[in-house]
mmCIF file with all atom_site columns, C-alpha atoms in Angstrom:
data_model
loop_
_atom_site.group_PDB
_atom_site.id
_atom_site.type_symbol
_atom_site.label_atom_id
_atom_site.label_alt_id
_atom_site.label_comp_id
_atom_site.label_asym_id
_atom_site.label_entity_id
_atom_site.label_seq_id
_atom_site.pdbx_PDB_ins_code
_atom_site.Cartn_x
_atom_site.Cartn_y
_atom_site.Cartn_z
_atom_site.occupancy
_atom_site.B_iso_or_equiv
_atom_site.pdbx_formal_charge
_atom_site.auth_seq_id
_atom_site.auth_comp_id
_atom_site.auth_asym_id
_atom_site.auth_atom_id
_atom_site.pdbx_PDB_model_num
ATOM 1   C CA . MET A 1 1   ? 29.988  -14.903 11.839  1.00 49.00 ? 1   MET A CA 1
ATOM 2   C CA . ARG A 1 2   ? 27.304  -13.815 14.272  1.00 61.00 ? 2   ARG A CA 1
ATOM 3   C CA . ARG A 1 3   ? 24.352  -16.055 14.994  1.00 71.00 ? 3   ARG A CA 1
ATOM 4   C CA . TRP A 1 4   ? 20.806  -14.881 14.757  1.00 64.00 ? 4   TRP A CA 1
ATOM 5   C CA . GLY A 1 5   ? 19.266  -13.838 18.030  1.00 67.00 ? 5   GLY A CA 1
ATOM 6   C CA . THR A 1 6   ? 15.722  -13.330 19.217  1.00 68.00 ? 6   THR A CA 1
ATOM 7   C CA . VAL A 1 7   ? 15.588  -9.818  17.745  1.00 63.00 ? 7   VAL A CA 1
ATOM 8   C CA . HIS A 1 8   ? 16.435  -11.129 14.291  1.00 60.00 ? 8   HIS A CA 1
ATOM 9   C CA . TYR A 1 9   ? 13.841  -13.879 14.441  1.00 63.00 ? 9   TYR A CA 1
ATOM 10  C CA . LEU A 1 10  ? 11.162  -11.472 15.679  1.00 62.00 ? 10  LEU A CA 1
ATOM 11  C CA . ALA A 1 11  ? 12.001  -9.015  12.907  1.00 64.00 ? 11  ALA A CA 1
ATOM 12  C CA . LEU A 1 12  ? 11.796  -11.813 10.334  1.00 59.00 ? 12  LEU A CA 1
ATOM 13  C CA . ALA A 1 13  ? 8.468   -12.987 11.768  1.00 62.00 ? 13  ALA A CA 1
ATOM 14  C CA . GLY A 1 14  ? 7.143   -9.423  11.671  1.00 64.00 ? 14  GLY A CA 1
ATOM 15  C CA . ALA A 1 15  ? 8.222   -8.978  8.073   1.00 64.00 ? 15  ALA A CA 1
ATOM 16  C CA . LEU A 1 16  ? 6.575   -12.262 7.098   1.00 55.00 ? 16  LEU A CA 1
ATOM 17  C CA . ALA A 1 17  ? 3.374   -11.220 8.863   1.00 60.00 ? 17  ALA A CA 1
ATOM 18  C CA . VAL A 1 18  ? 3.350   -7.947  6.947   1.00 61.00 ? 18  VAL A CA 1
ATOM 19  C CA . VAL A 1 19  ? 3.797   -9.802  3.656   1.00 57.00 ? 19  VAL A CA 1
ATOM 20  C CA . VAL A 1 20  ? 0.921   -12.147 4.527   1.00 54.00 ? 20  VAL A CA 1
ATOM 21  C CA . LEU A 1 21  ? -1.276  -9.166  5.399   1.00 55.00 ? 21  LEU A CA 1
ATOM 22  C CA . LEU A 1 22  ? -0.308  -7.557  2.129   1.00 56.00 ? 22  LEU A CA 1
ATOM 23  C CA . PHE A 1 23  ? -1.680  -10.516 0.217   1.00 56.00 ? 23  PHE A CA 1
ATOM 24  C CA . LEU A 1 24  ? -4.849  -10.713 2.337   1.00 58.00 ? 24  LEU A CA 1
ATOM 25  C CA . LEU A 1 25  ? -5.912  -7.105  1.885   1.00 59.00 ? 25  LEU A CA 1
ATOM 26  C CA . PRO A 1 26  ? -8.041  -5.955  -1.050  1.00 59.00 ? 26  PRO A CA 1
ATOM 27  C CA . ARG A 1 27  ? -6.147  -5.246  -4.250  1.00 59.00 ? 27  ARG A CA 1
ATOM 28  C CA . THR A 1 28  ? -8.483  -2.587  -5.600  1.00 56.00 ? 28  THR A CA 1
ATOM 29  C CA . PRO A 1 29  ? -10.423 0.168   -3.923  1.00 52.00 ? 29  PRO A CA 1
ATOM 30  C CA . ARG A 1 30  ? -13.940 -0.830  -2.899  1.00 51.00 ? 30  ARG A CA 1
ATOM 31  C CA . THR A 1 31  ? -15.416 2.463   -4.061  1.00 48.00 ? 31  THR A CA 1
ATOM 32  C CA . ALA A 1 32  ? -14.337 5.111   -6.470  1.00 46.00 ? 32  ALA A CA 1
ATOM 33  C CA . PRO A 1 33  ? -16.759 8.041   -6.150  1.00 45.00 ? 33  PRO A CA 1
ATOM 34  C CA . ALA A 1 34  ? -13.970 10.377  -7.240  1.00 45.00 ? 34  ALA A CA 1
ATOM 35  C CA . LEU A 1 35  ? -14.613 9.169   -10.790 1.00 41.00 ? 35  LEU A CA 1
ATOM 36  C CA . GLU A 1 36  ? -17.867 11.116  -10.829 1.00 43.00 ? 36  GLU A CA 1
ATOM 37  C CA . GLN A 1 37  ? -16.217 14.394  -9.847  1.00 44.00 ? 37  GLN A CA 1
ATOM 38  C CA . THR A 1 38  ? -14.217 15.166  -12.971 1.00 43.00 ? 38  THR A CA 1
ATOM 39  C CA . ALA A 1 39  ? -15.032 16.553  -16.370 1.00 49.00 ? 39  ALA A CA 1
ATOM 40  C CA . VAL A 1 40  ? -13.433 13.501  -17.989 1.00 49.00 ? 40  VAL A CA 1
ATOM 41  C CA . ALA A 1 41  ? -15.957 10.888  -18.963 1.00 60.00 ? 41  ALA A CA 1
ATOM 42  C CA . PRO A 1 42  ? -15.802 8.417   -16.062 1.00 64.00 ? 42  PRO A CA 1
ATOM 43  C CA . ASP A 1 43  ? -16.440 5.473   -18.361 1.00 80.00 ? 43  ASP A CA 1
ATOM 44  C CA . ASP A 1 44  ? -13.489 6.388   -20.600 1.00 88.00 ? 44  ASP A CA 1
ATOM 45  C CA . LEU A 1 45  ? -11.037 6.810   -17.732 1.00 89.00 ? 45  LEU A CA 1
ATOM 46  C CA . GLN A 1 46  ? -12.261 3.657   -16.018 1.00 92.00 ? 46  GLN A CA 1
ATOM 47  C CA . ARG A 1 47  ? -12.072 1.745   -19.302 1.00 94.00 ? 47  ARG A CA 1
ATOM 48  C CA . ARG A 1 48  ? -8.485  2.890   -19.868 1.00 94.00 ? 48  ARG A CA 1
ATOM 49  C CA . LEU A 1 49  ? -7.575  2.104   -16.268 1.00 94.00 ? 49  LEU A CA 1
ATOM 50  C CA . ASP A 1 50  ? -9.096  -1.385  -16.543 1.00 94.00 ? 50  ASP A CA 1
ATOM 51  C CA . GLU A 1 51  ? -7.233  -1.904  -19.823 1.00 95.00 ? 51  GLU A CA 1
ATOM 52  C CA . ALA A 1 52  ? -3.922  -0.900  -18.232 1.00 95.00 ? 52  ALA A CA 1
ATOM 53  C CA . VAL A 1 53  ? -4.455  -3.222  -15.265 1.00 93.00 ? 53  VAL A CA 1
ATOM 54  C CA . ALA A 1 54  ? -5.354  -6.091  -17.610 1.00 94.00 ? 54  ALA A CA 1
ATOM 55  C CA . LEU A 1 55  ? -2.199  -5.500  -19.642 1.00 94.00 ? 55  LEU A CA 1
ATOM 56  C CA . VAL A 1 56  ? -0.009  -5.479  -16.534 1.00 92.00 ? 56  VAL A CA 1
ATOM 57  C CA . ASN A 1 57  ? -1.606  -8.681  -15.271 1.00 92.00 ? 57  ASN A CA 1
ATOM 58  C CA . GLY A 1 58  ? -1.512  -10.248 -18.743 1.00 92.00 ? 58  GLY A CA 1
ATOM 59  C CA . GLN A 1 59  ? 1.078   -10.749 -21.445 1.00 91.00 ? 59  GLN A CA 1
ATOM 60  C CA . GLU A 1 60  ? 2.212   -7.113  -21.801 1.00 92.00 ? 60  GLU A CA 1
ATOM 61  C CA . PRO A 1 61  ? 3.020   -5.741  -18.336 1.00 92.00 ? 61  PRO A CA 1
ATOM 62  C CA . MET A 1 62  ? 5.321   -2.955  -19.527 1.00 94.00 ? 62  MET A CA 1
ATOM 63  C CA . GLN A 1 63  ? 2.708   -1.661  -21.962 1.00 95.00 ? 63  GLN A CA 1
ATOM 64  C CA . GLY A 1 64  ? 0.207   -1.597  -19.085 1.00 94.00 ? 64  GLY A CA 1
ATOM 65  C CA . ILE A 1 65  ? 2.637   0.281   -16.842 1.00 94.00 ? 65  ILE A CA 1
ATOM 66  C CA . MET A 1 66  ? 3.266   2.804   -19.616 1.00 95.00 ? 66  MET A CA 1
ATOM 67  C CA . LEU A 1 67  ? -0.493  3.319   -19.979 1.00 96.00 ? 67  LEU A CA 1
ATOM 68  C CA . LEU A 1 68  ? -0.828  3.787   -16.210 1.00 95.00 ? 68  LEU A CA 1
ATOM 69  C CA . ARG A 1 69  ? 1.996   6.336   -16.246 1.00 95.00 ? 69  ARG A CA 1
ATOM 70  C CA . GLN A 1 70  ? 0.284   8.148   -19.096 1.00 96.00 ? 70  GLN A CA 1
ATOM 71  C CA . LEU A 1 71  ? -2.968  8.185   -17.125 1.00 96.00 ? 71  LEU A CA 1
ATOM 72  C CA . ALA A 1 72  ? -1.081  9.547   -14.102 1.00 95.00 ? 72  ALA A CA 1
ATOM 73  C CA . GLU A 1 73  ? 0.289   12.377  -16.259 1.00 95.00 ? 73  GLU A CA 1
ATOM 74  C CA . GLU A 1 74  ? -3.121  13.124  -17.788 1.00 94.00 ? 74  GLU A CA 1
ATOM 75  C CA . HIS A 1 75  ? -5.016  12.811  -14.497 1.00 94.00 ? 75  HIS A CA 1
ATOM 76  C CA . PRO A 1 76  ? -2.573  13.534  -11.660 1.00 95.00 ? 76  PRO A CA 1
ATOM 77  C CA . GLU A 1 77  ? -5.490  14.306  -9.348  1.00 95.00 ? 77  GLU A CA 1
ATOM 78  C CA . ARG A 1 78  ? -6.984  10.808  -9.607  1.00 93.00 ? 78  ARG A CA 1
ATOM 79  C CA . PRO A 1 79  ? -6.071  8.645   -6.613  1.00 95.00 ? 79  PRO A CA 1
ATOM 80  C CA . GLU A 1 80  ? -7.125  5.371   -8.248  1.00 94.00 ? 80  GLU A CA 1
ATOM 81  C CA . VAL A 1 81  ? -4.438  5.726   -10.929 1.00 95.00 ? 81  VAL A CA 1
ATOM 82  C CA . HIS A 1 82  ? -1.750  6.176   -8.263  1.00 96.00 ? 82  HIS A CA 1
ATOM 83  C CA . TRP A 1 83  ? -3.310  3.289   -6.315  1.00 96.00 ? 83  TRP A CA 1
ATOM 84  C CA . HIS A 1 84  ? -2.687  0.835   -9.133  1.00 96.00 ? 84  HIS A CA 1
ATOM 85  C CA . LEU A 1 85  ? 0.810   2.162   -9.761  1.00 96.00 ? 85  LEU A CA 1
ATOM 86  C CA . GLY A 1 86  ? 1.534   1.648   -6.063  1.00 96.00 ? 86  GLY A CA 1
ATOM 87  C CA . LEU A 1 87  ? 0.254   -1.920  -6.116  1.00 95.00 ? 87  LEU A CA 1
ATOM 88  C CA . PHE A 1 88  ? 2.349   -2.778  -9.155  1.00 94.00 ? 88  PHE A CA 1
ATOM 89  C CA . SER A 1 89  ? 5.392   -1.119  -7.580  1.00 95.00 ? 89  SER A CA 1
ATOM 90  C CA . LEU A 1 90  ? 4.987   -3.417  -4.584  1.00 95.00 ? 90  LEU A CA 1
ATOM 91  C CA . GLN A 1 91  ? 4.561   -6.451  -6.814  1.00 92.00 ? 91  GLN A CA 1
ATOM 92  C CA . SER A 1 92  ? 7.804   -5.617  -8.600  1.00 93.00 ? 92  SER A CA 1
ATOM 93  C CA . GLY A 1 93  ? 9.672   -5.083  -5.323  1.00 94.00 ? 93  GLY A CA 1
ATOM 94  C CA . GLN A 1 94  ? 9.986   -1.303  -5.692  1.00 96.00 ? 94  GLN A CA 1
ATOM 95  C CA . VAL A 1 95  ? 8.862   -0.597  -2.150  1.00 96.00 ? 95  VAL A CA 1
ATOM 96  C CA . ASP A 1 96  ? 10.143  2.994   -2.034  1.00 96.00 ? 96  ASP A CA 1
ATOM 97  C CA . LYS A 1 97  ? 8.179   3.848   -5.205  1.00 96.00 ? 97  LYS A CA 1
ATOM 98  C CA . ALA A 1 98  ? 5.127   2.099   -3.778  1.00 97.00 ? 98  ALA A CA 1
ATOM 99  C CA . ALA A 1 99  ? 5.331   4.172   -0.601  1.00 97.00 ? 99  ALA A CA 1
ATOM 100 C CA . ALA A 1 100 ? 5.541   7.359   -2.678  1.00 97.00 ? 100 ALA A CA 1
ATOM 101 C CA . ARG A 1 101 ? 2.485   6.307   -4.718  1.00 97.00 ? 101 ARG A CA 1
ATOM 102 C CA . PHE A 1 102 ? 0.454   5.450   -1.627  1.00 97.00 ? 102 PHE A CA 1
ATOM 103 C CA . ARG A 1 103 ? 1.458   8.760   -0.009  1.00 97.00 ? 103 ARG A CA 1
ATOM 104 C CA . LYS A 1 104 ? 0.088   10.437  -3.144  1.00 97.00 ? 104 LYS A CA 1
ATOM 105 C CA . VAL A 1 105 ? -3.151  8.443   -2.871  1.00 97.00 ? 105 VAL A CA 1
ATOM 106 C CA . VAL A 1 106 ? -3.769  9.466   0.752   1.00 96.00 ? 106 VAL A CA 1
ATOM 107 C CA . GLU A 1 107 ? -2.899  13.052  -0.131  1.00 96.00 ? 107 GLU A CA 1
ATOM 108 C CA . LEU A 1 108 ? -5.405  13.097  -3.012  1.00 96.00 ? 108 LEU A CA 1
ATOM 109 C CA . ASP A 1 109 ? -8.123  11.102  -1.263  1.00 93.00 ? 109 ASP A CA 1
ATOM 110 C CA . THR A 1 110 ? -9.464  13.949  0.851   1.00 89.00 ? 110 THR A CA 1
ATOM 111 C CA . ALA A 1 111 ? -12.885 12.289  1.088   1.00 88.00 ? 111 ALA A CA 1
ATOM 112 C CA . GLY A 1 112 ? -11.341 9.192   2.693   1.00 85.00 ? 112 GLY A CA 1
ATOM 113 C CA . THR A 1 113 ? -12.857 6.778   0.171   1.00 88.00 ? 113 THR A CA 1
ATOM 114 C CA . LEU A 1 114 ? -9.654  4.718   -0.061  1.00 92.00 ? 114 LEU A CA 1
ATOM 115 C CA . PRO A 1 115 ? -8.681  3.836   3.517   1.00 94.00 ? 115 PRO A CA 1
ATOM 116 C CA . GLU A 1 116 ? -6.811  0.813   2.139   1.00 95.00 ? 116 GLU A CA 1
ATOM 117 C CA . ALA A 1 117 ? -4.169  3.235   0.865   1.00 96.00 ? 117 ALA A CA 1
ATOM 118 C CA . TRP A 1 118 ? -3.200  3.916   4.488   1.00 97.00 ? 118 TRP A CA 1
ATOM 119 C CA . SER A 1 119 ? -2.784  0.191   5.045   1.00 96.00 ? 119 SER A CA 1
ATOM 120 C CA . MET A 1 120 ? -0.652  -0.235  1.942   1.00 97.00 ? 120 MET A CA 1
ATOM 121 C CA . LEU A 1 121 ? 1.418   2.804   2.926   1.00 97.00 ? 121 LEU A CA 1
ATOM 122 C CA . GLY A 1 122 ? 1.978   1.297   6.376   1.00 96.00 ? 122 GLY A CA 1
ATOM 123 C CA . GLN A 1 123 ? 2.959   -2.039  4.885   1.00 96.00 ? 123 GLN A CA 1
ATOM 124 C CA . SER A 1 124 ? 5.354   -0.324  2.483   1.00 97.00 ? 124 SER A CA 1
ATOM 125 C CA . TYR A 1 125 ? 7.000   1.513   5.359   1.00 96.00 ? 125 TYR A CA 1
ATOM 126 C CA . ALA A 1 126 ? 7.236   -1.720  7.348   1.00 95.00 ? 126 ALA A CA 1
ATOM 127 C CA . MET A 1 127 ? 8.941   -3.441  4.436   1.00 95.00 ? 127 MET A CA 1
ATOM 128 C CA . MET A 1 128 ? 11.490  -0.604  4.398   1.00 94.00 ? 128 MET A CA 1
ATOM 129 C CA . ASP A 1 129 ? 12.032  -1.021  8.179   1.00 90.00 ? 129 ASP A CA 1
ATOM 130 C CA . SER A 1 130 ? 10.565  2.439   8.814   1.00 93.00 ? 130 SER A CA 1
ATOM 131 C CA . ILE A 1 131 ? 8.645   1.237   11.829  1.00 93.00 ? 131 ILE A CA 1
ATOM 132 C CA . LEU A 1 132 ? 7.385   4.532   13.277  1.00 95.00 ? 132 LEU A CA 1
ATOM 133 C CA . PRO A 1 133 ? 5.860   5.759   9.979   1.00 96.00 ? 133 PRO A CA 1
ATOM 134 C CA . ALA A 1 134 ? 4.432   2.241   9.469   1.00 96.00 ? 134 ALA A CA 1
ATOM 135 C CA . ILE A 1 135 ? 2.756   2.386   12.878  1.00 96.00 ? 135 ILE A CA 1
ATOM 136 C CA . GLU A 1 136 ? 1.356   5.855   12.142  1.00 97.00 ? 136 GLU A CA 1
ATOM 137 C CA . ALA A 1 137 ? -0.069  4.819   8.757   1.00 97.00 ? 137 ALA A CA 1
ATOM 138 C CA . LEU A 1 138 ? -1.561  1.565   10.051  1.00 97.00 ? 138 LEU A CA 1
ATOM 139 C CA . THR A 1 139 ? -3.068  3.383   13.029  1.00 97.00 ? 139 THR A CA 1
ATOM 140 C CA . ARG A 1 140 ? -4.713  5.812   10.615  1.00 96.00 ? 140 ARG A CA 1
ATOM 141 C CA . TYR A 1 141 ? -6.011  2.880   8.563   1.00 96.00 ? 141 TYR A CA 1
ATOM 142 C CA . ARG A 1 142 ? -7.338  1.264   11.748  1.00 95.00 ? 142 ARG A CA 1
ATOM 143 C CA . GLN A 1 143 ? -9.310  4.442   12.468  1.00 95.00 ? 143 GLN A CA 1
ATOM 144 C CA . LEU A 1 144 ? -10.748 4.668   8.948   1.00 94.00 ? 144 LEU A CA 1
ATOM 145 C CA . THR A 1 145 ? -11.698 1.105   8.082   1.00 92.00 ? 145 THR A CA 1
ATOM 146 C CA . PRO A 1 146 ? -15.147 -0.133  9.054   1.00 92.00 ? 146 PRO A CA 1
ATOM 147 C CA . ASP A 1 147 ? -14.201 -3.787  8.402   1.00 93.00 ? 147 ASP A CA 1
ATOM 148 C CA . PRO A 1 148 ? -13.827 -5.685  11.713  1.00 94.00 ? 148 PRO A CA 1
ATOM 149 C CA . GLU A 1 149 ? -11.593 -8.365  10.162  1.00 95.00 ? 149 GLU A CA 1
ATOM 150 C CA . ALA A 1 150 ? -9.285  -5.728  8.704   1.00 95.00 ? 150 ALA A CA 1
ATOM 151 C CA . GLN A 1 151 ? -9.214  -3.990  12.084  1.00 95.00 ? 151 GLN A CA 1
ATOM 152 C CA . LYS A 1 152 ? -8.246  -7.246  13.776  1.00 96.00 ? 152 LYS A CA 1
ATOM 153 C CA . ALA A 1 153 ? -5.481  -7.952  11.242  1.00 95.00 ? 153 ALA A CA 1
ATOM 154 C CA . THR A 1 154 ? -4.249  -4.370  11.595  1.00 96.00 ? 154 THR A CA 1
ATOM 155 C CA . ASP A 1 155 ? -4.196  -4.667  15.385  1.00 96.00 ? 155 ASP A CA 1
ATOM 156 C CA . LYS A 1 156 ? -2.032  -7.772  15.060  1.00 96.00 ? 156 LYS A CA 1
ATOM 157 C CA . ALA A 1 157 ? 0.330   -6.047  12.611  1.00 95.00 ? 157 ALA A CA 1
ATOM 158 C CA . LEU A 1 158 ? 0.563   -2.993  14.887  1.00 96.00 ? 158 LEU A CA 1
ATOM 159 C CA . GLU A 1 159 ? 1.338   -5.214  17.861  1.00 95.00 ? 159 GLU A CA 1
ATOM 160 C CA . GLU A 1 160 ? 4.146   -6.933  15.951  1.00 94.00 ? 160 GLU A CA 1
ATOM 161 C CA . LEU A 1 161 ? 5.552   -3.610  14.755  1.00 94.00 ? 161 LEU A CA 1
ATOM 162 C CA . LYS A 1 162 ? 5.565   -2.258  18.303  1.00 93.00 ? 162 LYS A CA 1
ATOM 163 C CA . ILE A 1 163 ? 7.366   -5.391  19.503  1.00 91.00 ? 163 ILE A CA 1
ATOM 164 C CA . ASN A 1 164 ? 9.942   -4.918  16.726  1.00 87.00 ? 164 ASN A CA 1
ATOM 165 C CA . LEU A 1 165 ? 10.331  -1.270  17.714  1.00 87.00 ? 165 LEU A CA 1
ATOM 166 C CA . ASP A 1 166 ? 10.879  -2.243  21.355  1.00 86.00 ? 166 ASP A CA 1
ATOM 167 C CA . GLU A 1 167 ? 13.406  -4.891  20.289  1.00 83.00 ? 167 GLU A CA 1
ATOM 168 C CA . GLN A 1 168 ? 15.266  -2.358  18.136  1.00 80.00 ? 168 GLN A CA 1
ATOM 169 C CA . ASP A 1 169 ? 15.329  0.154   20.987  1.00 75.00 ? 169 ASP A CA 1
ATOM 170 C CA . HIS A 1 170 ? 16.593  -2.524  23.359  1.00 73.00 ? 170 HIS A CA 1
ATOM 171 C CA . ALA A 1 171 ? 19.270  -3.649  20.898  1.00 73.00 ? 171 ALA A CA 1
ATOM 172 C CA . LEU A 1 172 ? 20.524  -0.080  20.511  1.00 74.00 ? 172 LEU A CA 1
ATOM 173 C CA . ARG A 1 173 ? 21.036  0.327   24.245  1.00 68.00 ? 173 ARG A CA 1
#
């Protein structure tokens, strides 16, 4: 059996750092101006979205997920619905589904009101060991976020990802 080397420990440390960052970042979008842009009554959609999130976080998570999926079918253009589905995918360990949801959020969020989606996308990629896409997504987040603390945390995560990338390249040689 092979022993763990420096590369393995650095990769583990990087993964742990990404998980810690995941828990430190905001769980919901700070703003949702896209709600005002549709013909659907914003209060009704927001009420249903809040209800679904409460169900997932409460005693009936599957019912909440089903409601979120229904909202995604009814309002496929709404990034905040995909945002919550992505967060719950991450919480349940479905990282590939989370990455797909966050890709959908950044695709739909043409106004750039949800820069956190880029961070979550980068973290999802990092958890799947897709380091180059993780670096690209986190770099985009770094450019979009006005929060200095988030920028600092992102810089640290990017540095660790680049070290992991260098270690992987070195190990392959």
